[in-house]
Coordinates of C-alpha atoms and ligand atoms in Angstrom, one line a residue:
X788 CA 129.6 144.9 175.6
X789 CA 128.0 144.8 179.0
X790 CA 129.5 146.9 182.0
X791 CA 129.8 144.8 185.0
X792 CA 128.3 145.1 188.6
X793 CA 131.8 145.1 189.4
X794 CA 132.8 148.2 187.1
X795 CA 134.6 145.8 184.2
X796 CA 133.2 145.8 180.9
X797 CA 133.3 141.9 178.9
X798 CA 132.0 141.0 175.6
X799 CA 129.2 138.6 177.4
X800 CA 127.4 139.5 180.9
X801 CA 127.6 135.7 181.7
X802 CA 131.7 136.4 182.3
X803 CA 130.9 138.9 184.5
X804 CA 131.4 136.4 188.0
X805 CA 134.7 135.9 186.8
X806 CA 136.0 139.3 187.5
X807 CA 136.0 138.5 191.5
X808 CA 137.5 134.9 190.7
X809 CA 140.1 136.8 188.7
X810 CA 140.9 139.1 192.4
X811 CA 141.1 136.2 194.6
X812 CA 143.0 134.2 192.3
X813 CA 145.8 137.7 192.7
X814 CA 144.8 138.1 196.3
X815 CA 144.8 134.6 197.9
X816 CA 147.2 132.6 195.7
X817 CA 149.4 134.7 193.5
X818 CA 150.9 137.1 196.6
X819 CA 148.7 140.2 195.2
X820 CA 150.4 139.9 191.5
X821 CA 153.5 138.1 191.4
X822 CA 154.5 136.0 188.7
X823 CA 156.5 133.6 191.1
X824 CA 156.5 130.2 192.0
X825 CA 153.0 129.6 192.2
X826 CA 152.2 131.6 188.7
X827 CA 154.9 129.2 187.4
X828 CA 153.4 126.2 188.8
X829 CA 149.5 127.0 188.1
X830 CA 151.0 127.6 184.3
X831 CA 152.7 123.7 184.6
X832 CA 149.8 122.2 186.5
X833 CA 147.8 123.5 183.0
X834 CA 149.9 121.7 180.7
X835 CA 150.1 118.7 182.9
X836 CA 146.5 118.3 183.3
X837 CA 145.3 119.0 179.7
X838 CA 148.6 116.8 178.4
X839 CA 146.1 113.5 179.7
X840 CA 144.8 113.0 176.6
X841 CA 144.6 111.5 172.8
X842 CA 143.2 112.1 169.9
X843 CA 143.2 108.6 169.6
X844 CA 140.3 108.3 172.8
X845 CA 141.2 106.1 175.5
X846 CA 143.3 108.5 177.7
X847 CA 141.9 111.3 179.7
X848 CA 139.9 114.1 179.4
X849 CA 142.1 116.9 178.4
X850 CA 141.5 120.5 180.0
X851 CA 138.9 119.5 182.7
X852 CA 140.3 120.2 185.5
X853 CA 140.7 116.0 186.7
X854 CA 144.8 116.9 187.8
X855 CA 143.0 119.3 190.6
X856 CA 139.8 117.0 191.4
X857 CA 141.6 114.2 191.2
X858 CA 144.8 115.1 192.8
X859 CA 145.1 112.4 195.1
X860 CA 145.3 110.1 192.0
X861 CA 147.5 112.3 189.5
X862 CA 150.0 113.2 191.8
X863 CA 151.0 110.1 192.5
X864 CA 152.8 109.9 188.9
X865 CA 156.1 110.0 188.5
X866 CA 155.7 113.0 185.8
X867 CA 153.9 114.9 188.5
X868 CA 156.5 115.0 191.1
X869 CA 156.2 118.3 192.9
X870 CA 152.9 119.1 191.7
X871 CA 151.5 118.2 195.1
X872 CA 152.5 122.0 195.8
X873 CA 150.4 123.8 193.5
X874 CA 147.3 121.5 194.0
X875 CA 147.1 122.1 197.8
X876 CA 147.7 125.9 197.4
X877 CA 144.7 126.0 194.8
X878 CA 142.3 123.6 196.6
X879 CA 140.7 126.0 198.6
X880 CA 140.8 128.7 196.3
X881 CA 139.2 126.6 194.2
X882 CA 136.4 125.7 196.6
X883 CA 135.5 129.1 197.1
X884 CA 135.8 130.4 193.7
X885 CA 132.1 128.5 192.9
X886 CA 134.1 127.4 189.4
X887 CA 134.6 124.0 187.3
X888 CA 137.8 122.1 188.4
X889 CA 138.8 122.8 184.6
X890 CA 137.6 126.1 184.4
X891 CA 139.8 126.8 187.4
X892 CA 143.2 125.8 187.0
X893 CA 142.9 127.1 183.2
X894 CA 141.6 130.4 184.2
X895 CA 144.4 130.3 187.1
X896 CA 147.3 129.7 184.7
X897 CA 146.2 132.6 182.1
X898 CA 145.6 134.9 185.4
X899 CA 149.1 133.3 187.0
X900 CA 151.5 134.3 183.5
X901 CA 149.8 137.6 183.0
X902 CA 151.6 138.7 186.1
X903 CA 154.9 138.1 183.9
X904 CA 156.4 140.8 181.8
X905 CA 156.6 140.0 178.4
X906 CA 154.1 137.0 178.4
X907 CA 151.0 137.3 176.3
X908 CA 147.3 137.4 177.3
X909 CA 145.9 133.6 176.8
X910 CA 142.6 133.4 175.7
X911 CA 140.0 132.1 178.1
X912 CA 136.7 130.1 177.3
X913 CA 134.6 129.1 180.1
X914 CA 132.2 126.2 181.2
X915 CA 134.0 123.1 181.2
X916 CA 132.4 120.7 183.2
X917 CA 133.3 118.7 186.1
X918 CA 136.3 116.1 185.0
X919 CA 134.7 112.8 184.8
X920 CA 138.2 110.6 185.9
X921 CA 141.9 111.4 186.5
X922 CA 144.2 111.1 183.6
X923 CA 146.0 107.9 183.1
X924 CA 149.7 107.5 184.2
X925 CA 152.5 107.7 181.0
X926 CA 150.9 110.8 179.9
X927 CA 153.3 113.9 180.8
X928 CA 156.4 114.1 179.1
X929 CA 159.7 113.7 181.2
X930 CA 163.0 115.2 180.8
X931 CA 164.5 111.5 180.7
X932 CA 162.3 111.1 177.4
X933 CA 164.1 111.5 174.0
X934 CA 163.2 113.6 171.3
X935 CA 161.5 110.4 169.5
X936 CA 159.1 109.8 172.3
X937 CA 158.5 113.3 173.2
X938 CA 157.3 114.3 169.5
X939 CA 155.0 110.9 169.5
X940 CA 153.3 111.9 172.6
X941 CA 152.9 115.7 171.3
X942 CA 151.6 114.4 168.4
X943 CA 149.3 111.6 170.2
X944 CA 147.8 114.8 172.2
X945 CA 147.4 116.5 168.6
X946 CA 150.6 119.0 168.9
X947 CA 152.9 119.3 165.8
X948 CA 157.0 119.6 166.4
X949 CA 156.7 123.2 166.5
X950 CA 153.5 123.9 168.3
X951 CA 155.6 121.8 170.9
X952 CA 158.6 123.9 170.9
X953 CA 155.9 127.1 170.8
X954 CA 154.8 125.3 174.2
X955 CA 158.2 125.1 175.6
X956 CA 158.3 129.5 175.8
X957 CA 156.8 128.5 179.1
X958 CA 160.1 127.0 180.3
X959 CA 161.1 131.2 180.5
X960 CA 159.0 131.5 183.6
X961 CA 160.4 127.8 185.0
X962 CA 162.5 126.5 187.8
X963 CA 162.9 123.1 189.3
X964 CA 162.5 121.9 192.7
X965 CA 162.3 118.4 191.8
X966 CA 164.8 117.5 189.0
X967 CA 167.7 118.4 192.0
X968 CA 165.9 117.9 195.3
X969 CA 168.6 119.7 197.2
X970 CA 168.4 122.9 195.2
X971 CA 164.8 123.8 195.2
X972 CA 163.7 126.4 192.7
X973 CA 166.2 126.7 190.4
X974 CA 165.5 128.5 187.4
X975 CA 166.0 127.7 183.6
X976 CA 167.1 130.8 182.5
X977 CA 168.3 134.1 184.3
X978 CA 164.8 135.8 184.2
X979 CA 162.3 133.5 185.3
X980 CA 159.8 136.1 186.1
X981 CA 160.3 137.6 182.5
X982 CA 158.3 136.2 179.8
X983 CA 161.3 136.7 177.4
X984 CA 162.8 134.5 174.9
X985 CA 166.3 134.4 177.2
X986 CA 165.6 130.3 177.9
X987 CA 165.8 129.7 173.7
X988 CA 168.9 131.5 173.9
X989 CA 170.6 130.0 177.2
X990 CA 169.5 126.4 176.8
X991 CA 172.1 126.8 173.5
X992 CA 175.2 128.4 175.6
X993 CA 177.9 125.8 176.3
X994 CA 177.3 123.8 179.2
X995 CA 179.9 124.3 181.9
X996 CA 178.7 123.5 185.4
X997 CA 175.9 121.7 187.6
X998 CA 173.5 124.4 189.9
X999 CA 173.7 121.5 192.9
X1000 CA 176.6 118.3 193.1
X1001 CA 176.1 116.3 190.5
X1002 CA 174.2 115.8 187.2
X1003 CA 170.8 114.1 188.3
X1004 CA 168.9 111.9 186.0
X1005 CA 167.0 114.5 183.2
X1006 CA 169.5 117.3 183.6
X1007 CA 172.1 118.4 181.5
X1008 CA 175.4 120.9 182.3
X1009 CA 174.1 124.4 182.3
X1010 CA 176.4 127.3 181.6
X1011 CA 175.4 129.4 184.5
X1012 CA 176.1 129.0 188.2
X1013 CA 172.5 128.4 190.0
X1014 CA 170.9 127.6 186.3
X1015 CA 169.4 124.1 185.6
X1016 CA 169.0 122.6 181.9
X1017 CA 166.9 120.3 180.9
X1018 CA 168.3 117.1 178.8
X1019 CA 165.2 117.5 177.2
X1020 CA 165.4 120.9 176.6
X1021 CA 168.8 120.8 175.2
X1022 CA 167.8 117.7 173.0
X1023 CA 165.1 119.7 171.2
X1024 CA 167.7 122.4 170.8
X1025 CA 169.7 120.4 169.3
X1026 CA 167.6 118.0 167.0
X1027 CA 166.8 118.5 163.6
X1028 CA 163.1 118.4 163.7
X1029 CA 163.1 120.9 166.5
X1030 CA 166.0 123.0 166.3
X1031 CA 165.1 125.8 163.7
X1032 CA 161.8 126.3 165.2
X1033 CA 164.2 126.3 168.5
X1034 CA 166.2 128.8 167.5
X1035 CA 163.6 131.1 165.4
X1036 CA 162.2 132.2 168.8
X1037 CA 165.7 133.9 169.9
X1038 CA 165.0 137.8 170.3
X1039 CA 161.5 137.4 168.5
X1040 CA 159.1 138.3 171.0
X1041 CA 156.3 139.0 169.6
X1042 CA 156.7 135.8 166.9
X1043 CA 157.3 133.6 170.2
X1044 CA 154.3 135.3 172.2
X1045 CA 152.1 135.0 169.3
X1046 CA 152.6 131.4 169.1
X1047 CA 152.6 130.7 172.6
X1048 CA 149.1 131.8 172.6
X1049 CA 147.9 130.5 169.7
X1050 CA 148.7 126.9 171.4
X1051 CA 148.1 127.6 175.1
X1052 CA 144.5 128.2 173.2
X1053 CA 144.3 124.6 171.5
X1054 CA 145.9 123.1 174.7
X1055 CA 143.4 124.9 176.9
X1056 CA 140.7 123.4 175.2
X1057 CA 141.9 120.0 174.6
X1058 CA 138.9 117.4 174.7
X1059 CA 136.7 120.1 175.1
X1060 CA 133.4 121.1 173.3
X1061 CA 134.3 124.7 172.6
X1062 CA 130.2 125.2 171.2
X1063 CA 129.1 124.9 175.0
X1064 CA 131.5 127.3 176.1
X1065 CA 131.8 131.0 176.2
X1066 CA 134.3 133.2 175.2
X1067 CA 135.6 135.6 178.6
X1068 CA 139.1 136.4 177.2
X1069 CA 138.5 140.0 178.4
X1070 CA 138.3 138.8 181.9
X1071 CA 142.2 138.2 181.5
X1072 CA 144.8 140.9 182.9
X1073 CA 147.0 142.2 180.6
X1074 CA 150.3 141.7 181.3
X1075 CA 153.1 144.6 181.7
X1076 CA 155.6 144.8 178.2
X1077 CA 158.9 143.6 178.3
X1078 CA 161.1 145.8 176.1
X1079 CA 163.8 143.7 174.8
X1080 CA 165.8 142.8 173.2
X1081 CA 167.3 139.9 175.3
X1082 CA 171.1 139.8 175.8
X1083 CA 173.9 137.3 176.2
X1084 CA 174.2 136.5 179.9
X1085 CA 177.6 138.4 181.2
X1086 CA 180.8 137.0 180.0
X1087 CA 178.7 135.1 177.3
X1088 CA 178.7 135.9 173.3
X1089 CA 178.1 134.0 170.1
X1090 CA 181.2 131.7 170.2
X1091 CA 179.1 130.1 173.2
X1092 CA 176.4 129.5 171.3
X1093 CA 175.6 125.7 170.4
X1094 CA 174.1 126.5 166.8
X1095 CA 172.3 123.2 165.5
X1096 CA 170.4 125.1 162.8
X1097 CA 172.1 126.2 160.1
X1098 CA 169.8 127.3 157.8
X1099 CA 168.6 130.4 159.9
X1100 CA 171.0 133.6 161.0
X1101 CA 171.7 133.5 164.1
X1102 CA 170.4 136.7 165.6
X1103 CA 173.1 139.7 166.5
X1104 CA 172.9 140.3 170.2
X1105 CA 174.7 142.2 172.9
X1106 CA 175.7 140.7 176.1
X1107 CA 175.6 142.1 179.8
X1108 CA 178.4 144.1 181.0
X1109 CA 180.5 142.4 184.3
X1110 CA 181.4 139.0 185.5
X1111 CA 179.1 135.9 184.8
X1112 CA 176.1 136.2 187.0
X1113 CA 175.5 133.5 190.1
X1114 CA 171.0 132.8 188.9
X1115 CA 168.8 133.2 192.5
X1116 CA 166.6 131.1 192.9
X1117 CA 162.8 131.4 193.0
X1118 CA 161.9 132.6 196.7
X1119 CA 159.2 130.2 198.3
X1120 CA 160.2 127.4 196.6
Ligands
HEM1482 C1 159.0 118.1 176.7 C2 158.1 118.6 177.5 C3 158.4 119.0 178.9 C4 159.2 118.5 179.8 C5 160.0 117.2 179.7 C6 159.1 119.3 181.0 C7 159.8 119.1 182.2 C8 159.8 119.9 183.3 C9 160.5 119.7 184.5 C10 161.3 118.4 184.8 C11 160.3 120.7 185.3 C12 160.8 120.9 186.7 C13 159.9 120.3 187.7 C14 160.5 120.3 189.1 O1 161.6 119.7 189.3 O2 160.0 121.0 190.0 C15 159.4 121.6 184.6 C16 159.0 122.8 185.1 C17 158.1 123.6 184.5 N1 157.4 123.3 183.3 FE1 157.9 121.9 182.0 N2 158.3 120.3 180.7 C18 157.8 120.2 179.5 C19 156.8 121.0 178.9 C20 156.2 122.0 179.5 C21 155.1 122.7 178.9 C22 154.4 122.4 177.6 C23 154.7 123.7 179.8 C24 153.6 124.7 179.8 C25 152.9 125.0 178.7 C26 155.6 123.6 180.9 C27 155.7 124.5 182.0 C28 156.5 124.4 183.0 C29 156.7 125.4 184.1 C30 155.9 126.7 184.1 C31 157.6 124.9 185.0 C32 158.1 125.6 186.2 C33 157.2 125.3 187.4 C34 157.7 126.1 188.6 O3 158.6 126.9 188.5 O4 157.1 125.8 189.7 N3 156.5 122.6 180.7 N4 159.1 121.1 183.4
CA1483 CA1 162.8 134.4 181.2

């Protein structure tokens, strides 16, 4: 191990510059440690750029960065509505941090979550160089998309049914500004700056209501007051290549954080040569422990839940004392 300039001790001296990245990244775009609405986004604006490729060739270039560099081009899809936000908060950040455009926004999203309870550390690996192109359009799921097409794009990126629904943990720190343009920030479950497993749970509660007027194309009814569902989400719940791997995660956090990491890690590094990089995991903050377990939301208990798998116990939980809770939304957004 080598100690740092900067007091921190990492495994190789060349991750020592990342340290200071790591304090700007806190100082000048997460509000000094916060894991709101632009921790959220920098985690979606990882997904969304490394999503841009194939296996198959001919797409984009994974994890480099192109969604930042190229932002002018990427945000112009329809998938990427919104996203506009996140890339103009981490441009200049970005500038000044001396990194890769790939290196950034994947070192931003692992700094961005660690400021959640509950979420795991993500590995980092740095050295990605400079993204060549932007992605192509038709690359990012949408919530529109059914189950068919969503698997057959996860799989063209090289993600199995439940390495997708591993990926889909992130939806616990997630709210929607775009889906319902006159509610900005709502969330997808009532703790959306816990890394918890309460969106696997409440994506399977009986839908009741709409957060804003009406149901808007890729949402679904939600069965809390100022919660938004996703159709796709709720699909996957319910589908039976998806749903037991759905419903495995409920109350398991170390089983959900586990895999979450183990695929942010292959997602991270899609269409990357991981040889030429090196390995500065320990320049990741370590996020605070959620203690569990989860709970039903007030009012809320098992004859609520939507069970689609049958061949898996549904977990014994108990729910929150009072009347059924009104979900803030994310401030800022
Ligand atoms: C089936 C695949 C997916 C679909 C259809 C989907 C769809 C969406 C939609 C529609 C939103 C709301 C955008 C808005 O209205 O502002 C959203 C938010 C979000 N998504 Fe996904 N998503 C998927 C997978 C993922 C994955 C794999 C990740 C990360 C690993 C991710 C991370 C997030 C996060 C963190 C947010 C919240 C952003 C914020 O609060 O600012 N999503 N997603
Ligand atoms: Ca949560």
């Amino acid at each position: 191990a080598t100690t740092c300039s900067t007091g921190q001790t990492t495994a190789h001296a060349a991750c020592c510059s990342l340290f200071p990245v790591v304090d700007l990244l806190q100082k000048e775009l997460f509000d000094g440690g916060e894991c709101g609405e632009e921790a959220h986004s920098a985690l979606r604006l990882s997904f969304h750029d490394a999503i841009g490729f194939s296996t198959k060739g001919g797409k984009g270039g994974g994890a480099d960065g192109s969604i930042l560099a190229f932002n002018k081009t990427e945000n112009a899809f329809h998938a990427n509505a919104g996203i506009d936000d996140i890339t103009d908060r981490q441009f200049p950040v970005f500038v000044k941090s001396g990194l890769s455009a790939g290196d950034f926004v994947h070192l931003a999203a692992a700094v961005g979550i660690a400021n959640c309870a509950g979420a795991p550390s993500l590995l980092f690996f740095s050295g990605r160089p400079p993204p060549v192109a932007a992605a192509p359009d038709l690359t990012v799921p949408e919530p529109t998309d059914d189950v068919t097409s969503i698997l057959a794009r996860f799989a063209d990126a090289g993600f199995s049914p439940p390495e997708a629904i591993a990926l889909l943990a992130s939806h616990t720190i997630a709210a929607a500004d775009q889906v319902d343009p006159s509610i900005p920030g709502t969330p997808f479950d009532s703790t959306v700056t816990t890394f918890d497993s309460q969106v696997f749970l409440e994506v399977l509660l009986k839908g009741k209501s709409f957060p804003g007027a009406t149901g808007q194309p890729g949402e679904v009814l939600s069965p809390l007051a100022g919660e938004m569902r996703l159709q796709s989400d709720f699909r996957l719940s319910q589908d039976p290549r998806t749903a037991c791997f759905w419903q495995a995660f409920i109350n398991q956090q170390s089983l959900m954080t586990f895999a979450f990491k183990l695929v942010m890690a292959k997602m991270q590094l899609l269409g990357q040569d991981v040889s030429k990089l090196t390995d500065c995991s320990d320049v990741v903050p370590k996020s605070t422990a959620f203690s569990g377990p989860i709970k039903y939301p007030a009012s809320f208990s098992q004859a609520d839940v939507q069970q689609a798998c049958q061949i898996l116990p549904f977990p014994s939980l108990a729910t929150v004392a009072g009347p059924a809770p009104t979900v803030a939304p994310v401030p800022g957004s």
